Amino acid sequence: EAGVTQFPSHSVIEKGQTVTLRCDPISGHDNLYWYRRVMGKEIKFLLHFVKESKQDESGMPNNRFLAERTGGTYSTLKVQPAELEDSGVYFCASSQDSARGLYEQYFGPGTRLTVT
Amino acid sequence: GEDVEQSLFLSVREGDSSVINCTYTDSSSTYLYWYKQEPGAGLQLLTYIFSNMDMKQDQRLTVLLNKKDKHLSLRIADTQTGDSAIYFCAESRLTGGGNKLTFGTGTQLKVEL
């Protein structure tokens, strides 16, 4: 079974540009999460999708960040326009339906975003 | 509020036991997790414990949970050089069919020969 995949693995952009990160969850996982780790700090929750619906987006830092999950499969996270403080590693994770008692959350390798 | 704390570094000799500690503040946490991150890799789920349990053992890994003190620990028996990595503890709260994780800063484990 393929794990969570993320693309690209590394992105370097200039301040003011736009970047789109992609996450493909494990097949059949309804829940998809985005997290990010800014250099030297904790991994912070950004948002949670259940299928195509945003369940919790309380961690999104501001309106420069837009996440979508059309069709309930893969998800994209767009940063527009990017700022220096957006640099960090963006992780995606997925899990099955927790109503079935399945709470394991599996992470992708992350996308390292560098804004110069 | 939600806050998870870990010490930043731990160094042990190969063959010894490693104990990585974590404290959390959210008493409503349902599950507590340990993740491992090796250099250049993503987060690997090592183990997790339900909040009504005191202990969970899985091969070389032992997780102890003191819910009263909100203290979680991960013991690695017979630590090997391949165990060198960053270890993150995380607490979770159920939210709308899923579980939102709050992570600590991570503990860098260095295993010396």
Short mmCIF file of C-alpha atoms in Angstrom, two decimals:
data_model
loop_
_atom_site.label_atom_id
_atom_site.label_comp_id
_atom_site.label_asym_id
_atom_site.label_seq_id
_atom_site.Cartn_x
_atom_site.Cartn_y
_atom_site.Cartn_z
CA GLU A 1 0.00 0.00 0.00
CA ALA A 2 1.45 3.38 -1.01
CA GLY A 3 1.96 5.89 1.75
CA VAL A 4 1.19 9.58 1.81
CA THR A 5 3.06 11.37 -0.94
CA GLN A 6 3.83 15.05 -1.30
CA PHE A 7 5.06 17.14 -4.19
CA PRO A 8 7.40 18.88 -4.58
CA SER A 9 9.91 17.72 -2.00
CA HIS A 10 11.57 21.12 -2.02
CA SER A 11 10.54 24.49 -3.40
CA VAL A 12 12.53 27.71 -3.45
CA ILE A 13 10.62 30.84 -4.41
CA GLU A 14 11.00 34.57 -4.05
CA LYS A 15 8.93 36.68 -1.74
CA GLY A 16 5.70 37.66 -3.44
CA GLN A 17 5.51 34.61 -5.67
CA THR A 18 2.92 31.87 -5.51
CA VAL A 19 3.54 28.22 -4.64
CA THR A 20 1.20 25.26 -4.66
CA LEU A 21 1.94 22.16 -2.63
CA ARG A 22 0.24 18.88 -3.34
CA CYS A 23 -0.60 15.95 -1.09
CA ASP A 24 -1.88 12.52 -2.09
CA PRO A 25 -3.23 10.68 0.96
CA ILE A 26 -3.36 6.94 1.44
CA SER A 27 -6.14 5.54 -0.70
CA GLY A 28 -9.41 5.26 1.20
CA HIS A 29 -8.44 7.71 3.93
CA ASP A 30 -11.23 10.21 4.47
CA ASN A 31 -9.24 12.47 6.77
CA LEU A 32 -6.47 14.66 5.42
CA TYR A 33 -4.44 17.09 7.50
CA TRP A 34 -1.89 19.79 6.79
CA TYR A 35 0.78 20.73 9.33
CA ARG A 36 3.90 22.84 9.10
CA ARG A 37 7.13 23.21 11.00
CA VAL A 38 8.78 26.57 10.93
CA MET A 39 12.51 26.36 11.61
CA GLY A 40 13.29 25.25 15.14
CA LYS A 41 9.69 25.33 16.29
CA GLU A 42 6.90 22.87 16.86
CA ILE A 43 4.97 21.14 14.14
CA LYS A 44 1.74 23.11 14.00
CA PHE A 45 -1.67 22.03 12.77
CA LEU A 46 -3.02 24.01 9.83
CA LEU A 47 -6.27 22.35 8.79
CA HIS A 48 -8.27 19.16 8.50
CA PHE A 49 -10.40 17.85 5.66
CA VAL A 50 -13.01 15.14 5.91
CA LYS A 51 -13.39 14.02 2.32
CA GLU A 52 -13.79 17.27 0.40
CA SER A 53 -15.05 19.35 3.33
CA LYS A 54 -12.92 21.58 5.54
CA GLN A 55 -13.64 20.35 9.06
CA ASP A 56 -11.24 22.55 10.98
CA GLU A 57 -9.11 25.33 9.55
CA SER A 58 -8.30 27.01 12.83
CA GLY A 59 -4.56 26.71 12.27
CA MET A 60 -4.38 28.52 8.94
CA PRO A 61 -2.16 31.55 9.58
CA ASN A 62 -3.87 34.06 7.29
CA ASN A 63 -5.78 34.48 4.07
CA ARG A 64 -2.65 34.07 1.96
CA PHE A 65 -3.08 30.32 2.48
CA LEU A 66 -5.74 28.42 0.55
CA ALA A 67 -6.30 24.68 0.83
CA GLU A 68 -8.54 22.60 -1.37
CA ARG A 69 -9.48 18.97 -1.70
CA THR A 70 -11.72 18.73 -4.72
CA GLY A 71 -13.30 15.29 -5.09
CA GLY A 72 -12.07 14.23 -1.70
CA THR A 73 -8.84 12.70 -2.97
CA TYR A 74 -5.64 14.74 -3.23
CA SER A 75 -5.27 18.15 -1.66
CA THR A 76 -3.43 21.31 -2.59
CA LEU A 77 -2.15 24.09 -0.37
CA LYS A 78 -1.51 27.37 -2.13
CA VAL A 79 0.45 30.23 -0.65
CA GLN A 80 -0.14 33.53 -2.42
CA PRO A 81 1.79 35.79 -2.10
CA ALA A 82 4.54 34.03 -0.19
CA GLU A 83 6.34 35.83 2.62
CA LEU A 84 9.69 35.08 4.26
CA GLU A 85 8.02 33.74 7.41
CA ASP A 86 6.25 31.06 5.36
CA SER A 87 9.51 29.15 5.02
CA GLY A 88 9.41 25.78 6.68
CA VAL A 89 8.44 22.17 6.12
CA TYR A 90 4.83 21.48 5.23
CA PHE A 91 3.59 18.04 6.18
CA CYS A 92 0.48 16.29 5.03
CA ALA A 93 -1.08 13.39 6.92
CA SER A 94 -4.06 11.13 6.45
CA SER A 95 -6.13 8.79 8.57
CA GLN A 96 -9.16 6.59 8.19
CA ASP A 97 -12.55 7.27 9.66
CA SER A 98 -12.13 7.72 13.41
CA ALA A 99 -15.69 6.52 13.95
CA ARG A 100 -14.32 3.08 13.18
CA GLY A 101 -11.81 3.48 15.96
CA LEU A 102 -8.86 3.97 13.65
CA TYR A 103 -6.75 6.83 14.94
CA GLU A 104 -3.40 6.27 13.29
CA GLN A 105 -2.34 9.35 11.41
CA TYR A 106 0.24 8.73 8.69
CA PHE A 107 2.53 11.48 7.50
CA GLY A 108 4.09 12.24 4.17
CA PRO A 109 7.77 13.16 3.77
CA GLY A 110 6.99 16.88 3.74
CA THR A 111 7.66 19.73 1.35
CA ARG A 112 10.47 22.05 2.34
CA LEU A 113 9.51 25.59 1.31
CA THR A 114 12.16 28.26 1.21
CA VAL A 115 11.09 31.84 0.54
CA THR A 116 13.94 34.20 -0.29
CA GLY B 1 -4.86 25.35 26.41
CA GLU B 2 -2.66 23.06 24.37
CA ASP B 3 1.06 22.87 25.03
CA VAL B 4 3.42 19.94 24.71
CA GLU B 5 6.98 20.10 26.02
CA GLN B 6 10.02 17.91 25.50
CA SER B 7 13.69 18.22 26.24
CA LEU B 8 15.67 19.06 23.12
CA PHE B 9 18.54 16.58 23.30
CA LEU B 10 19.37 13.15 24.66
CA SER B 11 22.61 11.25 24.22
CA VAL B 12 23.01 7.58 25.11
CA ARG B 13 25.48 4.79 24.51
CA GLU B 14 24.61 1.94 22.18
CA GLY B 15 23.01 -0.89 24.11
CA ASP B 16 21.73 1.32 26.92
CA SER B 17 18.09 2.25 27.40
CA SER B 18 16.82 5.64 26.27
CA VAL B 19 14.00 7.45 28.01
CA ILE B 20 12.41 10.39 26.27
CA ASN B 21 9.99 12.45 28.33
CA CYS B 22 7.07 14.64 27.39
CA THR B 23 4.57 16.75 29.30
CA TYR B 24 1.28 17.98 27.98
CA THR B 25 -1.42 20.26 29.29
CA ASP B 26 -4.68 19.26 27.62
CA SER B 27 -6.49 16.92 29.99
CA SER B 28 -9.07 16.12 27.32
CA SER B 29 -6.49 14.44 25.09
CA THR B 30 -7.74 11.14 23.79
CA TYR B 31 -4.62 9.60 22.30
CA LEU B 32 -0.94 10.34 22.78
CA TYR B 33 1.56 9.51 20.08
CA TRP B 34 5.24 9.06 19.49
CA TYR B 35 6.63 9.83 16.05
CA LYS B 36 10.18 9.37 14.79
CA GLN B 37 11.85 11.53 12.16
CA GLU B 38 15.09 10.37 10.63
CA PRO B 39 17.29 12.83 8.72
CA GLY B 40 15.69 13.83 5.42
CA ALA B 41 12.61 11.72 6.05
CA GLY B 42 9.04 12.30 7.11
CA LEU B 43 7.35 11.46 10.39
CA GLN B 44 7.05 7.77 11.14
CA LEU B 45 4.36 6.70 13.60
CA LEU B 46 6.08 4.60 16.25
CA THR B 47 3.34 3.93 18.73
CA TYR B 48 0.39 5.49 20.47
CA ILE B 49 -1.49 5.04 23.71
CA PHE B 50 -5.11 5.65 24.59
CA SER B 51 -5.58 8.07 27.45
CA ASN B 52 -7.19 5.47 29.74
CA MET B 53 -4.11 3.24 29.61
CA ASP B 54 -1.04 3.41 31.85
CA MET B 55 1.40 1.47 29.77
CA LYS B 56 1.88 -0.01 26.35
CA GLN B 57 4.73 -2.22 25.24
CA ASP B 58 5.72 -2.96 21.67
CA GLN B 59 8.96 -4.90 21.23
CA ARG B 60 11.78 -2.57 22.34
CA LEU B 61 9.40 0.33 22.96
CA THR B 62 7.57 0.98 26.21
CA VAL B 63 5.21 3.90 26.62
CA LEU B 64 4.25 5.06 30.10
CA LEU B 65 1.43 7.49 30.72
CA ASN B 66 0.83 9.31 33.99
CA LYS B 67 -2.45 11.04 33.33
CA LYS B 68 -2.55 12.74 36.72
CA ASP B 69 0.76 14.50 36.05
CA LYS B 70 0.15 14.71 32.28
CA HIS B 71 3.48 13.01 31.69
CA LEU B 72 4.30 10.66 28.84
CA SER B 73 7.53 8.78 28.30
CA LEU B 74 9.02 6.57 25.64
CA ARG B 75 11.59 3.99 26.67
CA ILE B 76 13.73 2.37 23.99
CA ALA B 77 15.48 -0.75 25.22
CA ASP B 78 18.87 -1.77 23.82
CA THR B 79 19.24 1.47 21.88
CA GLN B 80 20.95 1.08 18.52
CA THR B 81 22.64 3.60 16.21
CA GLY B 82 19.66 3.28 13.91
CA ASP B 83 17.51 4.78 16.64
CA SER B 84 19.29 8.12 16.23
CA ALA B 85 16.55 10.52 15.13
CA ILE B 86 14.21 13.22 16.37
CA TYR B 87 11.34 11.90 18.47
CA PHE B 88 8.13 13.87 18.68
CA CYS B 89 5.37 13.33 21.16
CA ALA B 90 1.91 14.53 20.24
CA GLU B 91 -1.45 14.75 21.91
CA SER B 92 -4.69 14.58 20.05
CA ARG B 93 -8.18 15.83 20.37
CA LEU B 94 -11.07 14.44 18.40
CA THR B 95 -12.49 16.95 15.99
CA GLY B 96 -15.21 16.31 13.49
CA GLY B 97 -14.39 12.72 12.65
CA GLY B 98 -10.66 13.10 12.86
CA ASN B 99 -8.00 13.92 15.41
CA LYS B 100 -5.98 17.10 15.50
CA LEU B 101 -2.44 16.63 16.77
CA THR B 102 -0.45 19.03 18.91
CA PHE B 103 3.27 18.30 18.81
CA GLY B 104 6.17 18.95 21.07
CA THR B 105 9.38 20.48 19.77
CA GLY B 106 11.00 17.08 19.36
CA THR B 107 13.89 15.41 21.19
CA GLN B 108 17.07 14.77 19.23
CA LEU B 109 18.36 11.34 20.25
CA LYS B 110 22.01 10.68 19.58
CA VAL B 111 23.31 7.16 20.03
CA GLU B 112 27.05 6.87 20.55
CA LEU B 113 29.21 3.79 20.11
#
